[in-house]
mmCIF file of C-alpha atoms and ligand atoms in Angstrom:
data_model
loop_
_atom_site.group_PDB
_atom_site.id
_atom_site.type_symbol
_atom_site.label_atom_id
_atom_site.label_comp_id
_atom_site.label_asym_id
_atom_site.label_seq_id
_atom_site.Cartn_x
_atom_site.Cartn_y
_atom_site.Cartn_z
ATOM 1 C CA UNK A 1 163.416 128.040 91.390
ATOM 2 C CA UNK A 2 163.626 128.770 95.194
ATOM 3 C CA UNK A 3 161.562 126.473 97.850
ATOM 4 C CA UNK A 4 157.629 126.890 97.755
ATOM 5 C CA UNK A 5 156.605 128.401 101.279
ATOM 6 C CA UNK A 6 152.735 127.538 101.467
ATOM 7 C CA UNK A 7 152.658 130.240 103.840
ATOM 8 C CA UNK A 8 153.402 132.875 101.589
ATOM 9 C CA UNK A 9 150.760 131.897 98.941
ATOM 10 C CA UNK A 10 147.376 132.849 99.201
ATOM 11 C CA UNK A 11 144.666 130.292 99.682
ATOM 12 C CA UNK A 12 142.103 132.597 98.056
ATOM 13 C CA UNK A 13 141.384 134.118 94.770
ATOM 14 C CA UNK A 14 142.497 137.436 93.744
ATOM 15 C CA UNK A 15 140.377 139.986 94.947
ATOM 16 C CA UNK A 16 139.544 141.809 91.516
ATOM 17 C CA UNK A 17 138.136 138.581 90.081
ATOM 18 C CA UNK A 18 134.156 138.165 89.714
ATOM 19 C CA UNK A 19 132.872 134.825 91.071
ATOM 20 C CA UNK A 20 129.742 134.862 88.457
ATOM 21 C CA UNK A 21 132.406 135.900 85.848
ATOM 22 C CA UNK A 22 134.802 133.251 86.427
ATOM 23 C CA UNK A 23 131.814 130.270 86.847
ATOM 24 C CA UNK A 24 130.962 131.429 83.454
ATOM 25 C CA UNK A 25 134.459 131.129 81.801
ATOM 26 C CA UNK A 26 134.630 127.744 83.736
ATOM 27 C CA UNK A 27 131.597 126.505 82.112
ATOM 28 C CA UNK A 28 132.636 127.256 78.614
ATOM 29 C CA UNK A 29 136.294 125.840 79.597
ATOM 30 C CA UNK A 30 134.466 122.445 80.285
ATOM 31 C CA UNK A 31 132.762 122.383 77.153
ATOM 32 C CA UNK A 32 135.877 122.721 75.382
ATOM 33 C CA UNK A 33 137.157 119.725 77.312
ATOM 34 C CA UNK A 34 134.472 117.671 76.157
ATOM 35 C CA UNK A 35 135.564 118.286 72.941
ATOM 36 C CA UNK A 36 139.195 117.567 73.414
ATOM 37 C CA UNK A 37 139.006 114.446 75.729
ATOM 38 C CA UNK A 38 136.833 112.870 72.479
ATOM 39 C CA UNK A 39 139.760 113.778 70.621
ATOM 40 C CA UNK A 40 142.080 112.251 72.999
ATOM 41 C CA UNK A 41 140.145 109.243 72.728
ATOM 42 C CA UNK A 42 139.451 109.204 69.225
ATOM 43 C CA UNK A 43 143.570 109.755 68.379
ATOM 44 C CA UNK A 44 144.579 107.624 71.314
ATOM 45 C CA UNK A 45 148.164 108.689 71.267
ATOM 46 C CA UNK A 46 148.329 110.704 74.391
ATOM 47 C CA UNK A 47 147.044 109.944 77.786
ATOM 48 C CA UNK A 48 146.458 112.279 80.435
ATOM 49 C CA UNK A 49 147.278 111.878 84.359
ATOM 50 C CA UNK A 50 145.544 114.405 86.738
ATOM 51 C CA UNK A 51 147.210 113.962 90.731
ATOM 52 C CA UNK A 52 145.223 115.629 93.413
ATOM 53 C CA UNK A 53 146.615 116.095 96.377
ATOM 54 C CA UNK A 54 145.944 118.321 99.430
ATOM 55 C CA UNK A 55 144.652 118.469 103.049
ATOM 56 C CA UNK A 56 141.546 116.528 104.472
ATOM 57 C CA UNK A 57 138.545 118.887 103.126
ATOM 58 C CA UNK A 58 140.522 120.359 100.717
ATOM 59 C CA UNK A 59 137.715 119.882 98.118
ATOM 60 C CA UNK A 60 139.343 116.964 95.954
ATOM 61 C CA UNK A 61 135.929 115.167 95.923
ATOM 62 C CA UNK A 62 134.054 118.137 94.816
ATOM 63 C CA UNK A 63 136.656 118.748 92.164
ATOM 64 C CA UNK A 64 136.331 115.824 90.670
ATOM 65 C CA UNK A 65 132.751 115.904 90.431
ATOM 66 C CA UNK A 66 132.513 119.556 89.218
ATOM 67 C CA UNK A 67 135.184 119.428 86.388
ATOM 68 C CA UNK A 68 135.070 115.928 85.396
ATOM 69 C CA UNK A 69 131.755 115.038 86.041
ATOM 70 C CA UNK A 70 130.330 116.276 82.998
ATOM 71 C CA UNK A 71 133.151 114.456 80.510
ATOM 72 C CA UNK A 72 132.376 111.257 78.895
ATOM 73 C CA UNK A 73 132.496 108.623 81.464
ATOM 74 C CA UNK A 74 134.131 106.041 78.899
ATOM 75 C CA UNK A 75 137.302 107.854 78.861
ATOM 76 C CA UNK A 76 137.837 109.330 82.428
ATOM 77 C CA UNK A 77 138.732 107.085 85.123
ATOM 78 C CA UNK A 78 139.334 107.769 88.856
ATOM 79 C CA UNK A 79 141.059 106.050 91.195
ATOM 80 C CA UNK A 80 141.118 106.976 95.219
ATOM 81 C CA UNK A 81 143.949 105.837 97.041
ATOM 82 C CA UNK A 82 143.448 104.607 100.547
ATOM 83 C CA UNK A 83 145.530 103.300 103.439
ATOM 84 C CA UNK A 84 147.400 100.301 101.690
ATOM 85 C CA UNK A 85 146.303 96.975 102.225
ATOM 86 C CA UNK A 86 148.208 93.975 103.278
ATOM 87 C CA UNK A 87 148.724 93.168 99.680
ATOM 88 C CA UNK A 88 149.853 96.293 98.790
ATOM 89 C CA UNK A 89 152.227 96.753 101.240
ATOM 90 C CA UNK A 90 154.008 93.754 100.352
ATOM 91 C CA UNK A 91 154.973 95.177 97.201
ATOM 92 C CA UNK A 92 156.999 98.279 96.361
ATOM 93 C CA UNK A 93 154.974 101.472 96.761
ATOM 94 C CA UNK A 94 154.801 102.290 93.180
ATOM 95 C CA UNK A 95 153.126 99.008 92.257
ATOM 96 C CA UNK A 96 149.458 99.812 93.278
ATOM 97 C CA UNK A 97 149.908 103.517 91.367
ATOM 98 C CA UNK A 98 151.496 101.822 88.191
ATOM 99 C CA UNK A 99 148.446 99.656 87.723
ATOM 100 C CA UNK A 100 146.194 102.554 87.467
ATOM 101 C CA UNK A 101 148.197 104.537 85.383
ATOM 102 C CA UNK A 102 146.399 106.033 82.252
ATOM 103 C CA UNK A 103 146.189 104.147 78.739
ATOM 104 C CA UNK A 104 146.493 105.971 75.455
ATOM 105 C CA UNK A 105 143.438 107.820 74.994
ATOM 106 C CA UNK A 106 142.426 108.164 78.648
ATOM 107 C CA UNK A 107 142.182 110.604 81.298
ATOM 108 C CA UNK A 108 142.885 109.088 84.821
ATOM 109 C CA UNK A 109 142.449 110.980 88.004
ATOM 110 C CA UNK A 110 144.516 110.352 91.258
ATOM 111 C CA UNK A 111 142.348 111.198 94.445
ATOM 112 C CA UNK A 112 145.588 111.380 96.593
ATOM 113 C CA UNK A 113 148.625 109.284 94.904
ATOM 114 C CA UNK A 114 152.047 107.980 94.987
ATOM 115 C CA UNK A 115 152.419 111.177 97.094
ATOM 116 C CA UNK A 116 150.835 110.168 100.329
ATOM 117 C CA UNK A 117 153.771 107.646 100.626
ATOM 118 C CA UNK A 118 156.013 110.351 101.286
ATOM 119 C CA UNK A 119 153.478 112.721 102.897
ATOM 120 C CA UNK A 120 151.162 110.978 105.535
ATOM 121 C CA UNK A 121 153.684 108.238 105.820
ATOM 122 C CA UNK A 122 156.345 110.776 107.100
ATOM 123 C CA UNK A 123 154.349 112.760 109.256
ATOM 124 C CA UNK A 124 153.712 109.374 110.937
ATOM 125 C CA UNK A 125 157.260 108.236 111.148
ATOM 126 C CA UNK A 126 156.216 105.317 109.038
ATOM 127 C CA UNK A 127 159.100 106.376 106.321
ATOM 128 C CA UNK A 128 162.176 108.084 107.583
ATOM 129 C CA UNK A 129 163.915 111.264 106.041
ATOM 130 C CA UNK A 130 166.150 109.127 104.120
ATOM 131 C CA UNK A 131 163.627 106.504 102.976
ATOM 132 C CA UNK A 132 161.704 109.677 101.620
ATOM 133 C CA UNK A 133 164.197 111.233 99.555
ATOM 134 C CA UNK A 134 164.724 107.802 97.829
ATOM 135 C CA UNK A 135 161.391 107.440 97.320
ATOM 136 C CA UNK A 136 160.967 110.635 95.602
ATOM 137 C CA UNK A 137 163.911 110.206 93.419
ATOM 138 C CA UNK A 138 162.024 106.836 92.454
ATOM 139 C CA UNK A 139 158.793 109.075 91.752
ATOM 140 C CA UNK A 140 160.758 111.285 89.598
ATOM 141 C CA UNK A 141 161.867 108.101 87.453
ATOM 142 C CA UNK A 142 158.505 106.657 87.405
ATOM 143 C CA UNK A 143 156.632 110.124 86.110
ATOM 144 C CA UNK A 144 159.520 110.208 83.707
ATOM 145 C CA UNK A 145 158.694 106.905 82.390
ATOM 146 C CA UNK A 146 155.135 107.393 82.145
ATOM 147 C CA UNK A 147 155.515 110.489 80.152
ATOM 148 C CA UNK A 148 158.414 109.317 77.805
ATOM 149 C CA UNK A 149 157.126 106.085 77.312
ATOM 150 C CA UNK A 150 153.412 106.350 77.210
ATOM 151 C CA UNK A 151 153.054 109.885 76.323
ATOM 152 C CA UNK A 152 151.577 110.861 79.596
ATOM 153 C CA UNK A 153 150.948 114.606 80.156
ATOM 154 C CA UNK A 154 150.856 114.690 83.775
ATOM 155 C CA UNK A 155 148.965 117.549 85.914
ATOM 156 C CA UNK A 156 150.029 117.717 89.410
ATOM 157 C CA UNK A 157 147.571 120.138 91.688
ATOM 158 C CA UNK A 158 148.093 120.728 95.512
ATOM 159 C CA UNK A 159 144.271 121.949 96.868
ATOM 160 C CA UNK A 160 145.566 124.857 98.775
ATOM 161 C CA UNK A 161 143.024 125.723 101.811
ATOM 162 C CA UNK A 162 144.135 127.825 105.146
ATOM 163 C CA UNK A 163 143.469 126.181 108.601
ATOM 164 C CA UNK A 164 140.825 128.408 109.146
ATOM 165 C CA UNK A 165 138.613 127.192 105.867
ATOM 166 C CA UNK A 166 139.838 123.642 106.893
ATOM 167 C CA UNK A 167 138.479 123.815 110.127
ATOM 168 C CA UNK A 168 134.958 125.472 108.654
ATOM 169 C CA UNK A 169 134.685 122.253 106.668
ATOM 170 C CA UNK A 170 135.181 119.626 109.249
ATOM 171 C CA UNK A 171 132.898 121.266 111.389
ATOM 172 C CA UNK A 172 130.588 121.171 108.552
ATOM 173 C CA UNK A 173 131.102 117.594 108.524
ATOM 174 C CA UNK A 174 129.622 117.355 111.886
ATOM 175 C CA UNK A 175 126.619 118.882 111.484
ATOM 176 C CA UNK A 176 125.567 118.325 107.883
ATOM 177 C CA UNK A 177 123.641 115.117 107.391
ATOM 178 C CA UNK A 178 124.786 115.079 103.867
ATOM 179 C CA UNK A 179 128.563 115.701 104.853
ATOM 180 C CA UNK A 180 128.729 113.466 108.249
ATOM 181 C CA UNK A 181 129.717 110.079 106.215
ATOM 182 C CA UNK A 182 133.023 111.827 105.005
ATOM 183 C CA UNK A 183 133.990 112.666 108.735
ATOM 184 C CA UNK A 184 136.821 110.599 110.211
ATOM 185 C CA UNK A 185 137.784 110.393 113.622
ATOM 186 C CA UNK A 186 141.374 111.284 113.281
ATOM 187 C CA UNK A 187 140.526 114.427 110.802
ATOM 188 C CA UNK A 188 141.209 116.916 113.969
ATOM 189 C CA UNK A 189 143.945 115.217 115.117
ATOM 190 C CA UNK A 190 145.451 115.313 111.768
ATOM 191 C CA UNK A 191 144.537 118.907 111.233
ATOM 192 C CA UNK A 192 146.476 119.901 114.329
ATOM 193 C CA UNK A 193 149.851 117.946 112.180
ATOM 194 C CA UNK A 194 149.101 121.428 109.899
ATOM 195 C CA UNK A 195 153.025 122.453 110.490
ATOM 196 C CA UNK A 196 154.458 119.381 109.830
ATOM 197 C CA UNK A 197 152.373 118.422 106.744
ATOM 198 C CA UNK A 198 153.114 121.753 105.232
ATOM 199 C CA UNK A 199 156.840 120.937 105.760
ATOM 200 C CA UNK A 200 156.744 117.344 104.082
ATOM 201 C CA UNK A 201 154.865 119.097 101.385
ATOM 202 C CA UNK A 202 157.490 121.724 100.785
ATOM 203 C CA UNK A 203 160.104 119.124 100.554
ATOM 204 C CA UNK A 204 157.895 117.480 98.073
ATOM 205 C CA UNK A 205 157.779 120.547 96.009
ATOM 206 C CA UNK A 206 161.002 120.848 95.924
ATOM 207 C CA UNK A 207 162.198 117.422 95.056
ATOM 208 C CA UNK A 208 159.552 116.538 92.848
ATOM 209 C CA UNK A 209 159.169 119.554 90.487
ATOM 210 C CA UNK A 210 160.808 118.010 87.375
ATOM 211 C CA UNK A 211 156.968 117.860 86.276
ATOM 212 C CA UNK A 212 155.624 120.882 87.876
ATOM 213 C CA UNK A 213 152.785 121.163 90.384
ATOM 214 C CA UNK A 214 150.567 123.608 90.602
ATOM 215 C CA UNK A 215 149.516 125.013 93.762
ATOM 216 C CA UNK A 216 145.897 126.002 93.769
ATOM 217 C CA UNK A 217 143.979 128.566 96.191
ATOM 218 C CA UNK A 218 141.515 126.505 96.998
ATOM 219 C CA UNK A 219 139.461 128.599 99.831
ATOM 220 C CA UNK A 220 136.834 129.257 97.228
ATOM 221 C CA UNK A 221 135.670 126.136 95.070
ATOM 222 C CA UNK A 222 134.390 128.230 92.055
ATOM 223 C CA UNK A 223 138.220 129.495 91.557
ATOM 224 C CA UNK A 224 139.823 126.198 92.574
ATOM 225 C CA UNK A 225 137.540 124.721 89.872
ATOM 226 C CA UNK A 226 138.609 127.213 87.147
ATOM 227 C CA UNK A 227 142.361 126.893 87.638
ATOM 228 C CA UNK A 228 142.388 123.367 87.297
ATOM 229 C CA UNK A 229 140.023 123.471 84.439
ATOM 230 C CA UNK A 230 141.975 125.860 82.702
ATOM 231 C CA UNK A 231 145.281 124.086 83.169
ATOM 232 C CA UNK A 232 143.703 120.927 81.870
ATOM 233 C CA UNK A 233 142.694 122.443 78.726
ATOM 234 C CA UNK A 234 145.857 124.065 78.172
ATOM 235 C CA UNK A 235 147.594 121.154 78.546
ATOM 236 C CA UNK A 236 145.383 119.164 76.023
ATOM 237 C CA UNK A 237 145.231 121.699 73.482
ATOM 238 C CA UNK A 238 149.023 121.674 73.387
ATOM 239 C CA UNK A 239 149.249 118.369 72.496
ATOM 240 C CA UNK A 240 147.797 119.538 68.920
ATOM 241 C CA UNK A 241 145.820 116.180 68.383
ATOM 242 C CA UNK A 242 144.086 115.121 65.190
ATOM 243 C CA UNK A 243 141.105 113.061 64.238
ATOM 244 C CA UNK A 244 142.741 110.198 62.866
ATOM 245 C CA UNK A 245 140.247 109.711 59.902
ATOM 246 C CA UNK A 246 139.178 106.535 58.423
ATOM 247 C CA UNK A 247 140.874 103.063 59.402
ATOM 248 C CA UNK A 248 142.949 101.795 57.102
ATOM 249 C CA UNK A 249 142.334 98.129 55.836
HETATM 250 P P1 AMP B 1 140.447 109.990 102.387
HETATM 251 O O1 AMP B 1 141.116 110.667 100.857
HETATM 252 O O2 AMP B 1 139.453 110.773 102.889
HETATM 253 O O3 AMP B 1 139.494 108.875 101.790
HETATM 254 O O4 AMP B 1 141.128 108.807 102.973
HETATM 255 C C1 AMP B 1 142.094 108.166 102.360
HETATM 256 C C2 AMP B 1 143.040 108.296 103.769
HETATM 257 O O5 AMP B 1 144.372 107.063 103.143
HETATM 258 C C3 AMP B 1 143.618 109.431 103.770
HETATM 259 O O6 AMP B 1 143.721 109.652 105.300
HETATM 260 C C4 AMP B 1 145.301 109.044 103.469
HETATM 261 O O7 AMP B 1 146.395 109.867 104.041
HETATM 262 C C5 AMP B 1 145.325 107.684 103.535
HETATM 263 N N1 AMP B 1 146.210 107.018 102.482
HETATM 264 C C6 AMP B 1 146.376 107.217 101.236
HETATM 265 N N2 AMP B 1 147.527 106.659 100.601
HETATM 266 C C7 AMP B 1 148.125 106.132 101.869
HETATM 267 C C8 AMP B 1 149.584 105.744 102.090
HETATM 268 N N3 AMP B 1 150.131 105.639 100.825
HETATM 269 N N4 AMP B 1 149.950 105.235 103.375
HETATM 270 C C9 AMP B 1 149.186 105.622 104.332
HETATM 271 N N5 AMP B 1 147.952 106.260 104.476
HETATM 272 C C10 AMP B 1 147.567 106.359 103.195
HETATM 273 MG MG1 MG B 2 138.996 112.025 104.950
#
């Protein structure tokens, strides 16, 4: 596969799709996900890790609420990775990540992830190129470890929004009382670094694609939710899980 060029990928749903139709389909998929999650938990052979990355305001929080909010909370865990604490910085960059990897039977969501350590850190020169490439190799090995040794299905999503949509959403944060809490003073300064972010994301897609990324057109929430729900449903269905029956004495 050639290098993914984000500028060449649409941030919007294909024109022919009908929003209301897709929303109905997503609702059906989510109820199937409920069944599949129950089975995942009951069988407890596999685990699932959903990695969500994207620029500020790409809609990670909303996606978590809409697609995963209706699943059984006993089987879903969410971890939002923030700027590392002093304790976290005292360890290797995967230490805080590995602690949050899913147990068998569980779906774990990463709202941001180990990828921040080769993205935001690179853009802000906290991590040079050589270190970033070493980290990307470590990430590939780490993901392989989870997949191979804990039957973890890893789904990686990049929520792909346009600069224009991001700007609209950031401005909305300033005006809308229910969204102001999300606003961060650095948001507009970060948005100006778009070309730098685009480059480091593209490097990441190139180097860390053994477990593939899905680039999700994310300007419209209904389409983004559909794509993620569908990918998860297909991945869970492919596990061919079975209820274990009565426990043996
Ligand atoms: P939010 O997702 O809006 O709650 O913001 C979390 C912030 O933490 C974002 O600005 C991330 O870029 C930042 N962050 C997360 N992980 C790291 C990391 N490993 N190194 C530096 N900053 C990080
Ligand atoms: Mg933020």
